[in-house]
Structure formats: C-alpha cells, structure tokens
Amino acid sequence: MACTSDCLENVCGDGEIGPGEACDDGNTDETDACLNACVAASCGDGHVYGAREECDEGPLNSDTTMCTASCKLATCGDGLVLDGVEDCDDGNLDDFDTCTSICTNIQAPELQLSFSQVKQFEFSWAAVLGAEYYQLHESADGMIPFVQVGGDIMGESVALTMPLHFRIHARYKLLACKGDVCIESPEVEVVSTLAAAVGYFKASNTGINDEFGVSVALSEDGNTLAVGAPREDSAATGIDGDQANDGATNGGAVYVFVRNGGTWSQQAYVKASNTDIGSVFGWRVALSADGNTLAVGARSEDSNATGVGGDQENNDAVGSGAVYVFVRNRGVWSQQAYVKASNTGADDGFGTSVALSGDGNTLAVGARWEDSSATGIDGDQASDADKDSGAAYVFVRTGGVWSQQAYVKASNTDVNDGFGVSLALSGDGNTLAVGAYFEDSGATGIDGDQANHDAANSGAIYVFVRTGGVWSQQAYVKASNTETLDRFGENVALSGDGNTLAVAAPDEDSTATGIDGDQGNSSFMSGAVYVFVRNGESWSQQAYVKASNTNSGDNFGSGVALSEDGNVLAVGARGESSDATGIGGNQASDTNENSGATYVFVRDGGIWSQQAYVKASNTDSGDAFGINVALSGDGNTVAVAAAVERSNATGVGGDQANNLASGSGAVYLY
C-alpha cells in the first residue's frame, strides 16, 4: 500500500500519482487530459478530451465514420469518405473535378430547353451517374426566387405546358439528386420569342375565305376551344356532317377543340340544324365555364320564327338572325335549342353577339340592327320607329328548357346606335354589359347627359343587373375622352364577378402609349381600351389603356378579354403592322401592314402594366391577327384569331408557311 506525503493512503483523485496511476489531477473531469481512472486521455477511449478532440466514439472511431480515427468530426473536404453520406472526398471543395463540393460523385447536370406546339417547354438532359432523381426549378419571370416545378423526375426529360406570355423571361435549373443531396445545373434562360411553342389551329376543312377565327371562345380551364368560321360553305347540318361539299356558301361552321394532357385535337365539327346560304353561323360563339354549353350566333339566318324551338325551315325574315345552343355529354355534342328573338324582324341581326353565364344557364344575345324605339326593360317591341337602334335579349335555361327572360333596350334608344353589337355576362349571369358603338352623346364618364348628339358614333356601354329575376339598368358608361367616330363599345368584357369591365374603342385617335397617357387626337384609329371597376353599385374608370407601339390604323381594341378575376386583360389590334413573330419581338418595324398584334396587360394592386407583346408565329401582311381574343379563367391561356390568315393547312400544328388559301383564317394559342 502506498502512502502519500500526508501519510494518507494513496487513491486516484488525491492529486498525487501513485503506483499504477498514469496521472492524477485531483478532479473528476472526464474532458481533460486525466480521466477519472487516473489514466491519460487518448483518442478511442470514449471520452472527449476538449483540448484536442471533437468527438470520441471509443473503438468505433474510424476514418469512415462520423467521428474519425483522430477524434475529429468528419466533414466534406477532410479527405476522408464518410460511409452512407459521402460518395467521395478528395480533400478539396472543387465542383469541377470528379468529386464535388458536397462530396458526391454526382456531376452537375446540363439542362437543355426547346419549344414545340402547343405551348410546350421540352426539358432534357443526359443521365447523371449516381443520380437517383431530378428536380426542375423555375423562376417564372426571371426575378422571383426559384421554386420546384412538379414532382421529382425519374427520367431524363419532361415536357410542360406553359403560359407563353408569362414565361418570356423565365429561368430554369435542374437538380440531380442522391438522397437529400442535390447538385444544380447552370441556369437556362428563355431568350427565344417562343414562336415554335405557339399553338397553330386550322379548320379540318380549310377553305378560301372561310374566315376561321372571326369568333373564338375558351372554357374556364382553357381545355376547350370553340372557333367560328362564318363564311364556311358546307351544306351539312348538326354534328360532324359532310365537310367536303360547298353547297351552302357562307352558311358557316364552328369547330370545337379539346386538350388532353399536352395534346390538342378537334372534337367536333358543328353546323346549324337548318344550314342555309348566307346565314353566317359562327359569327359569334360563347362557352360556359366548364365548356359543356356552346352558344353560336348566326346573325343573317332568315327564319321568321320567334322564341325557342320555332319553325326553322322558312326564309321569310331575311337577315333576322338566330342563335343555336349545343351541349356536350361525355364528349358528344348535340343541339339543345334553336333560339330566335321575341320580335323577329328582317335584318335585325339577332346573334350579332352572344354571351353565356358561367353555369351556361343564362344566355344574352345582341341584335345590332333591331328597330324598336322602346327604352329600358321589356318595352314595346312592336314599333320599328328607330331603325338599327339595336336590342339585347336574355334567355334562361331551367331543366334543359330555354325561355326568354328579358327584352333589353338602351335608356336613350336612338336610330343607328347599334345597341347589342357587343355584350358580356358576369359569371353568375347577374351583370350584363351591352355595347352601342354608334351612340352619339358627347358625355364622358359615368351617367352623363344621354340626351345630346354632340359626338356622332362615339359609342357607349350600358350596364344592367338582375335581382330576383328582374333586370334594371345600373350605369350608362362613356369614355373619358369621348370623340366622334371612336366606336367606344364595339367590344366589351367582364370579369367573373362583374366588377371589372373592359371596353374597346378601336377607332380612338390618341398617340399615347401604355397606361393613362395623353388622350389627344393625333393618331387616327389607333384605338384604346378603358377599364372600369365597380365598388358596391358605383362605377368608375380605373385605367386608359393603349398599345406600347401606338400607330394610326392599328385598331387596338378589335378584340378584348378578361380573366376570371379581372387581373389579366388581352387586347387585339388587327391593324398593327410589325413583322415580329412570337412573344416580345421588335415592335418598331411596320413592314407587314395589317398583320395584327395582341397585347397582354396585368393588374397588381389596382395598377395596370403591359406584360407581353404578342404576334403570330407566321406573321404576314393582311392576316388581321387580333381580330378576336379569348382568355382562360386564370389568364394562362390566350387564344388569338387571325380570321384572314392564308395557309391551306388543316388541324393542329400544320404547315404555316404557305399562302394557298386566302382568307381561310387561323387561331393561335399562347
């Protein structure tokens, strides 16, 4: 037994090194150089000596574990390969050798991006050795943070349908991943005009001067497209009849296309139940939100029938007009109703305009040349004292049966006002806007003086609301810069809730560009669009909208459409003359006269700005691209018509390059 200097028995922890003790520091701290057993600390003893050890797992320490053989925590770049976590560790953090900066031998992928119809972004890459899956990340406008698009990808390619007008500056990167470890590719930016991705739609029986695209409509989800060709000549009737004969010149037709995944195809070829020469069936089309109800106007149909389901066979009221309602059940279309005015008259043009509520149960029809002198709701329909004053009619469907609910006239009915040349319904069908593009008052703004005739053909809009099935006029709307011959009201659109109203004046004359510019009169027929908003029951103008490249004769406003929430606005300018193609091209050249253009605007916090300048993928002089436009509910799909485009292609994605069918027409999807 050993005795200390104090003549006490020697024990571990007394501060003196006795027999069998390697050390004795007089404390019980296991994190210093001397352990409680008076043994010197060493790597591998299971105790962490803080002065020189980061960890100590005892005999488990090795250069392939989290705690290395030298009692250090394993890190990427220490030259040691950590089992189950690191594929490699070459002692550096260089991404450009065989071992990357995160100690995996997965190499950075190389992302390739190409474009195809319809609206397809095609991403591809070579397989990365060791990668278990991939992720595609996107910055939609090139400025917002990247987010993953879709789920994890197991292959080496993916094709996505994109809203072209919202992806003109997008950036993409690909992540190659193993477990939770991912390596990013270099970024790929959209620098193309995306012309190759623009959907190009033609009739299944393309013919000279058929004017495919005079009218166009989209379902809310953007998966159903209806296109009118009012000068098509087949004598077929009903659904999918003989397209080959030309026995009814200008009888007209409608074509329905549907999208399945990323593929579009024609679903139906639609004709009137009483096809006849000159009826121009397809002059206007409208779709319900789900795309299952289709209304078609034939403004020059000749029957003298009245109401719903009357005699279609006579031609005793030339140019009186008719509307046809079709329904789709499990992909099959059939005619549900043949609709005429309650006061059918020759040359009234019933069907000049049509609109449907979201559920398809309310139908509004304009008769731009109707002649009654009545005013307001359900007035005297019998008098023809105000020639071409115009009227609108509202019909409702109950249990599949249609009936007329209201006969609608302007509050200041007058000769040749053209009330009913355009109209729009809110989603619930309770707000109706009607255009009278030849109305003559010199008033400006909301509810001004309707009685004067100081601005011939300046135009007006009338807003009506329905409460408990009863209609009444809510507002009389004029431009903020009313001028003679501006044709304010030639085209009109409403948001789903009816609280945003867009009104086109395609012959307005200001040289302004963009939003709320100078409203002077030095650019003849350049065109303008006016946006109004409703707060409660009160309307006010929110914006005066012009093209970014305003020019005389452009007719900005030849088509207008609003998204469901009213925050996306598409405006056609059929007379614009640039030779650009696709999205965001050169607006400055005027070498393709009347080729046409479309402009997409967005509203953020009540402020409007231009989002995109849109051209055809095969821009050519005289095509009138933008003569009509349509938007899906979310604004992510834009359909633009060029009713006198000249290719003889048929179907979707055909040859755009030839001009062998003058005036045949085309529709483009973005």
Coordinates of C-alpha atoms in Angstrom, one line a residue, residues 6-404:
D6 CA 0.5 13.5 4.1
C7 CA 0.9 9.9 5.4
L8 CA -2.6 9.0 3.9
E9 CA -3.4 6.0 1.8
N10 CA -2.8 6.8 -2.0
V11 CA -6.0 6.8 -4.1
C12 CA -6.9 8.0 -7.6
G13 CA -8.1 11.6 -7.4
D14 CA -6.0 12.7 -4.5
G15 CA -3.8 14.8 -6.8
E16 CA -0.7 12.6 -6.3
I17 CA 0.5 10.0 -8.8
G18 CA 0.7 6.7 -7.0
P19 CA 1.6 3.3 -8.1
G20 CA -0.4 2.2 -11.2
E21 CA -1.5 5.7 -12.0
A22 CA -0.5 7.3 -15.2
C23 CA -1.8 10.7 -13.9
D24 CA -3.8 12.2 -11.1
D25 CA -5.1 15.8 -11.5
G26 CA -7.2 15.7 -8.3
N27 CA -10.6 16.2 -10.1
T28 CA -13.3 14.1 -11.6
D29 CA -13.4 15.8 -15.0
E30 CA -13.6 13.4 -17.9
T31 CA -12.9 16.1 -20.5
D32 CA -9.4 17.0 -19.6
A33 CA -6.0 15.2 -20.0
C34 CA -6.5 12.9 -17.0
L35 CA -9.6 10.7 -16.7
N36 CA -11.4 9.7 -13.5
A37 CA -9.5 6.4 -13.6
C38 CA -6.1 8.3 -13.4
V39 CA -5.5 7.2 -17.0
A40 CA -4.2 9.7 -19.5
A41 CA -6.9 10.7 -22.1
S42 CA -6.4 9.2 -25.5
C43 CA -8.4 9.1 -28.8
G44 CA -10.5 6.0 -28.8
D45 CA -11.1 5.8 -25.1
G46 CA -14.7 7.0 -25.5
H47 CA -14.1 10.3 -23.6
V48 CA -13.8 13.6 -25.4
Y49 CA -10.7 15.5 -24.3
G50 CA -11.9 19.0 -25.2
A51 CA -8.4 20.4 -25.8
R52 CA -7.7 18.2 -28.8
E53 CA -10.7 16.0 -29.5
E54 CA -14.0 17.0 -31.2
C55 CA -15.6 13.6 -30.6
D56 CA -14.7 10.1 -29.3
E57 CA -16.8 7.1 -30.1
G58 CA -14.3 4.7 -28.5
P59 CA -13.3 1.7 -30.5
L60 CA -15.8 2.6 -33.2
N61 CA -13.8 5.5 -34.4
S62 CA -12.5 5.1 -37.9
D63 CA -11.9 7.3 -41.0
T64 CA -15.2 6.2 -42.5
T65 CA -17.4 7.2 -39.5
M66 CA -18.8 10.5 -38.3
C67 CA -16.0 10.5 -35.7
T68 CA -12.7 9.9 -37.4
A69 CA -9.8 7.8 -36.2
S70 CA -8.2 11.1 -35.0
C71 CA -11.3 12.0 -33.0
K72 CA -12.4 14.8 -35.4
L73 CA -15.9 15.2 -36.8
A74 CA -16.0 14.1 -40.4
T75 CA -16.5 17.0 -42.9
C76 CA -16.7 17.2 -46.6
G77 CA -13.2 18.3 -47.7
D78 CA -11.3 16.5 -45.0
G79 CA -10.1 13.8 -47.5
L80 CA -11.9 11.0 -45.7
V81 CA -15.0 9.3 -47.1
L82 CA -17.9 9.2 -44.6
D83 CA -19.9 6.0 -45.1
G84 CA -23.5 6.4 -46.2
V85 CA -23.2 10.2 -46.5
E86 CA -20.3 10.9 -48.9
D87 CA -19.6 9.2 -52.2
C88 CA -16.1 10.7 -52.3
D89 CA -13.8 13.2 -50.6
D90 CA -10.7 14.4 -52.4
G91 CA -9.8 17.0 -49.8
N92 CA -11.0 20.0 -51.8
L93 CA -14.3 21.7 -52.5
D94 CA -13.9 21.9 -56.3
D95 CA -17.1 21.2 -58.2
F96 CA -15.2 20.8 -61.5
D97 CA -13.4 17.6 -60.8
T98 CA -14.5 14.0 -60.1
C99 CA -15.7 14.8 -56.6
T100 CA -18.0 17.8 -56.0
S101 CA -18.0 20.3 -53.2
I102 CA -20.6 18.3 -51.4
C103 CA -18.6 15.1 -51.5
T104 CA -20.7 13.3 -54.1
N105 CA -19.6 12.0 -57.4
I106 CA -22.9 13.2 -58.9
Q107 CA -21.8 15.7 -61.5
A108 CA -23.7 19.0 -62.3
P109 CA -26.3 18.2 -65.0
E110 CA -26.6 20.1 -68.2
L111 CA -30.1 21.3 -68.9
Q112 CA -31.4 21.7 -72.5
L113 CA -34.6 23.6 -73.3
S114 CA -36.5 23.5 -76.6
F115 CA -40.0 24.5 -77.6
S116 CA -42.9 22.9 -79.5
Q117 CA -46.6 23.1 -80.1
V118 CA -48.9 23.6 -78.3
K119 CA -47.3 25.7 -75.5
Q120 CA -44.7 23.0 -74.8
F121 CA -41.4 23.6 -73.0
E122 CA -39.3 20.5 -73.5
F123 CA -36.6 20.0 -71.0
S124 CA -33.9 17.3 -71.5
W125 CA -30.6 16.3 -70.0
A126 CA -28.0 13.5 -70.1
A127 CA -28.3 10.9 -67.3
V128 CA -26.0 11.8 -64.4
L129 CA -24.0 8.9 -62.9
G130 CA -25.2 8.3 -59.3
A131 CA -28.3 10.5 -59.5
E132 CA -31.4 8.8 -58.1
Y133 CA -33.9 11.5 -59.3
Y134 CA -34.1 15.0 -60.7
Q135 CA -35.9 18.2 -59.9
L136 CA -36.8 21.1 -62.2
H137 CA -36.8 24.5 -60.7
E138 CA -38.2 27.7 -62.2
S139 CA -38.1 31.5 -61.7
A140 CA -41.2 32.3 -63.8
D141 CA -40.3 35.9 -64.5
G142 CA -36.5 35.6 -64.1
M143 CA -36.6 37.7 -60.9
I144 CA -38.6 35.8 -58.3
P145 CA -37.0 33.0 -56.3
F146 CA -36.7 29.6 -57.9
V147 CA -39.4 27.0 -56.9
Q148 CA -39.7 23.4 -57.9
V149 CA -42.0 22.7 -60.9
G150 CA -44.0 19.5 -60.5
G151 CA -42.7 16.5 -58.6
D152 CA -39.4 14.6 -58.6
I153 CA -38.5 13.3 -62.1
M154 CA -37.1 9.8 -62.6
G155 CA -36.2 10.1 -66.3
E156 CA -34.1 12.4 -68.4
S157 CA -36.8 14.6 -69.9
V158 CA -40.0 16.3 -69.1
A159 CA -42.4 18.4 -71.2
L160 CA -44.6 21.1 -69.6
T161 CA -47.5 23.2 -70.9
M162 CA -46.6 26.8 -70.2
P163 CA -48.4 30.2 -70.4
L164 CA -46.1 31.7 -73.0
H165 CA -47.0 35.3 -72.3
F166 CA -45.9 34.8 -68.6
R167 CA -42.6 33.0 -69.4
I168 CA -40.8 35.3 -71.7
H169 CA -38.0 35.9 -69.2
A170 CA -38.2 32.7 -67.2
R171 CA -35.1 30.9 -65.9
Y172 CA -34.7 27.2 -65.2
K173 CA -32.2 24.9 -63.4
L174 CA -32.1 21.2 -63.0
L175 CA -31.1 19.5 -59.8
A176 CA -29.5 16.0 -59.9
C177 CA -30.1 14.3 -56.5
K178 CA -29.0 11.4 -54.5
G179 CA -30.8 11.0 -51.2
D180 CA -31.1 14.6 -49.8
V181 CA -28.0 15.7 -51.7
C182 CA -28.6 17.7 -54.9
I183 CA -26.3 19.3 -57.5
E184 CA -27.6 22.2 -59.6
S185 CA -27.1 22.7 -63.3
P186 CA -26.2 26.1 -64.7
E187 CA -29.3 28.2 -65.3
V188 CA -31.1 28.2 -68.6
E189 CA -33.0 31.4 -69.6
V190 CA -35.8 31.8 -72.1
V191 CA -34.3 34.1 -74.7
S192 CA -36.5 33.0 -77.7
T193 CA -39.6 34.7 -78.9
L194 CA -41.3 31.3 -78.3
A195 CA -42.7 31.2 -81.8
A196 CA -42.1 27.5 -82.0
A197 CA -44.3 26.9 -79.0
V198 CA -47.3 28.9 -80.3
G199 CA -50.3 26.6 -81.0
Y200 CA -51.5 26.9 -84.6
F201 CA -55.1 25.8 -85.2
K202 CA -56.9 25.5 -88.5
A203 CA -60.2 24.1 -89.6
S204 CA -60.4 20.4 -90.5
N205 CA -61.7 21.5 -93.9
T206 CA -59.8 24.7 -94.5
G207 CA -61.3 26.7 -97.4
I208 CA -60.7 30.0 -99.1
N209 CA -62.5 32.9 -97.4
D210 CA -64.0 30.8 -94.7
E211 CA -62.7 33.3 -92.0
F212 CA -62.0 30.7 -89.4
G213 CA -61.5 32.8 -86.3
V214 CA -64.0 35.6 -86.7
S215 CA -65.1 34.4 -83.3
V216 CA -63.3 32.4 -80.6
A217 CA -64.1 31.3 -77.0
L218 CA -62.3 29.3 -74.3
S219 CA -63.7 27.4 -71.3
E220 CA -62.6 28.5 -67.9
D221 CA -59.9 25.8 -67.6
G222 CA -58.6 26.5 -71.1
N223 CA -59.1 22.9 -72.2
T224 CA -62.0 23.6 -74.6
L225 CA -61.7 26.0 -77.6
A226 CA -64.5 27.0 -79.9
V227 CA -63.8 28.7 -83.2
G228 CA -66.3 30.2 -85.6
A229 CA -65.9 30.2 -89.4
P230 CA -69.0 32.1 -90.5
R231 CA -68.0 32.0 -94.2
E232 CA -67.6 28.2 -94.4
D233 CA -69.6 26.7 -97.2
S234 CA -70.7 23.2 -96.4
A235 CA -74.4 22.3 -96.5
A236 CA -74.0 19.8 -93.7
T237 CA -76.3 20.1 -90.6
G238 CA -75.7 19.1 -87.0
I239 CA -72.6 17.5 -85.6
D240 CA -69.7 16.0 -87.7
G241 CA -71.6 16.1 -91.0
D242 CA -70.0 16.1 -94.5
Q243 CA -67.4 18.8 -94.6
A244 CA -66.4 18.3 -98.2
N245 CA -69.3 19.9 -100.1
D246 CA -69.6 23.6 -100.7
G247 CA -73.4 23.6 -101.1
A248 CA -74.2 26.5 -98.8
T249 CA -72.0 29.5 -99.4
N250 CA -71.3 31.4 -96.2
G251 CA -73.5 29.1 -94.3
G252 CA -70.9 28.9 -91.6
A253 CA -69.5 26.4 -89.1
V254 CA -68.0 26.1 -85.6
Y255 CA -65.1 23.9 -84.7
V256 CA -64.5 22.6 -81.1
F257 CA -61.1 21.6 -80.0
V258 CA -60.1 19.9 -76.7
R259 CA -56.8 19.4 -74.8
N260 CA -55.9 16.1 -73.3
G261 CA -52.7 16.4 -71.4
G262 CA -50.5 18.5 -73.7
T263 CA -52.2 17.3 -76.9
W264 CA -54.9 19.2 -78.7
S265 CA -57.4 17.7 -81.2
Q266 CA -60.6 18.6 -82.9
Q267 CA -63.6 17.2 -81.0
A268 CA -66.5 18.3 -83.2
Y269 CA -67.5 20.0 -86.4
V270 CA -70.7 21.9 -85.6
K271 CA -73.3 23.1 -88.1
A272 CA -76.7 24.6 -87.7
S273 CA -79.8 22.4 -87.8
N274 CA -81.0 24.5 -90.7
T275 CA -77.8 25.3 -92.6
D276 CA -78.5 27.8 -95.4
I277 CA -76.7 30.1 -97.8
G278 CA -75.6 33.3 -96.1
S279 CA -76.6 32.5 -92.5
V280 CA -73.0 33.1 -91.3
F281 CA -73.4 30.6 -88.5
G282 CA -70.4 31.1 -86.2
W283 CA -70.4 34.9 -86.3
R284 CA -70.1 34.7 -82.6
V285 CA -69.5 31.9 -80.1
A286 CA -69.7 31.6 -76.3
L287 CA -68.8 28.8 -73.9
S288 CA -69.9 28.0 -70.4
A289 CA -67.2 27.8 -67.7
D290 CA -67.0 24.0 -68.0
G291 CA -67.1 24.1 -71.8
N292 CA -70.1 21.9 -71.9
T293 CA -72.6 24.5 -73.3
L294 CA -71.9 26.3 -76.6
A295 CA -73.9 29.2 -78.0
V296 CA -73.5 30.1 -81.6
G297 CA -74.8 33.2 -83.3
A298 CA -75.9 33.2 -87.0
R299 CA -76.8 36.9 -87.4
S300 CA -78.0 36.5 -91.0
E301 CA -80.3 33.4 -90.6
D302 CA -83.6 34.0 -92.3
S303 CA -86.5 32.3 -90.5
N304 CA -89.4 34.4 -89.2
A305 CA -89.8 32.1 -86.1
T306 CA -90.0 33.7 -82.7
G307 CA -88.9 32.4 -79.3
V308 CA -87.4 29.0 -78.7
G309 CA -87.8 25.9 -80.9
G310 CA -89.8 27.6 -83.7
D311 CA -90.1 26.8 -87.4
Q312 CA -86.6 26.8 -88.8
E313 CA -87.5 25.9 -92.4
N314 CA -88.8 29.1 -93.8
N315 CA -86.8 32.1 -95.1
D316 CA -89.5 34.8 -94.6
A317 CA -87.4 37.2 -92.5
V318 CA -84.2 37.7 -94.3
G319 CA -81.3 38.5 -92.0
S320 CA -83.3 38.3 -88.9
G321 CA -80.7 36.0 -87.2
A322 CA -80.7 33.1 -84.8
V323 CA -78.8 31.5 -82.0
Y324 CA -78.1 27.8 -81.5
V325 CA -77.3 26.2 -78.2
F326 CA -75.3 22.9 -78.1
V327 CA -74.5 20.8 -75.1
R328 CA -71.7 18.2 -74.6
N329 CA -72.3 15.0 -72.7
R330 CA -69.3 12.7 -72.2
G331 CA -67.5 14.2 -75.2
V332 CA -70.5 14.0 -77.5
W333 CA -72.2 17.3 -78.8
S334 CA -75.8 17.7 -79.7
Q335 CA -78.1 20.7 -80.3
Q336 CA -80.3 21.7 -77.4
A337 CA -82.1 24.8 -78.6
Y338 CA -82.9 26.9 -81.7
V339 CA -83.4 30.5 -80.3
K340 CA -85.0 33.4 -82.0
A341 CA -86.0 36.9 -80.8
S342 CA -89.4 37.5 -79.4
N343 CA -89.9 40.2 -82.1
T344 CA -88.1 38.7 -85.0
G345 CA -87.7 41.2 -87.9
A346 CA -85.9 41.2 -91.2
D347 CA -82.3 42.4 -91.0
D348 CA -82.3 42.6 -87.2
G349 CA -79.1 40.6 -86.9
F350 CA -80.1 38.6 -83.8
G351 CA -76.9 36.8 -82.9
T352 CA -74.6 39.6 -83.7
S353 CA -73.2 39.0 -80.2
V354 CA -73.7 36.2 -77.7
A355 CA -72.6 35.6 -74.1
L356 CA -73.2 32.8 -71.5
S357 CA -73.0 32.8 -67.7
G358 CA -70.5 30.5 -66.1
D359 CA -73.1 27.7 -65.5
G360 CA -74.4 28.1 -69.0
N361 CA -77.9 28.8 -67.8
T362 CA -78.2 32.4 -68.8
L363 CA -77.8 33.5 -72.4
A364 CA -77.5 37.0 -73.7
V365 CA -78.0 37.8 -77.4
G366 CA -77.5 41.1 -79.2
A367 CA -79.5 42.2 -82.3
R368 CA -77.5 45.2 -83.5
W369 CA -80.0 46.2 -86.2
E370 CA -83.3 45.7 -84.3
D371 CA -85.6 48.8 -84.9
S372 CA -87.8 49.3 -81.8
S373 CA -88.0 52.7 -80.2
A374 CA -88.5 51.2 -76.7
T375 CA -86.2 52.0 -73.8
G376 CA -85.2 50.0 -70.7
I377 CA -86.5 46.6 -69.9
D378 CA -89.4 44.8 -71.6
G379 CA -90.7 47.8 -73.5
D380 CA -92.9 47.9 -76.7
Q381 CA -91.2 45.5 -79.2
A382 CA -93.7 46.1 -82.0
S383 CA -92.7 49.6 -83.2
D384 CA -89.9 50.0 -85.7
A385 CA -89.5 53.7 -85.3
D386 CA -85.8 53.8 -84.6
K387 CA -84.1 51.9 -87.3
D388 CA -81.0 49.9 -86.3
S389 CA -81.2 51.2 -82.8
G390 CA -80.5 47.6 -81.6
A391 CA -81.6 45.4 -78.7
A392 CA -80.4 42.6 -76.4
Y393 CA -82.3 39.6 -75.2
V394 CA -81.8 37.5 -72.1
F395 CA -82.8 33.8 -72.0
V396 CA -82.6 31.4 -69.1
R397 CA -82.4 27.6 -69.0
T398 CA -84.3 25.5 -66.5
G399 CA -84.1 21.8 -66.6
G400 CA -82.8 21.9 -70.1
V401 CA -85.6 24.1 -71.4
W402 CA -84.9 27.7 -72.6
S403 CA -87.2 30.7 -72.3
Q404 CA -86.8 34.4 -72.8

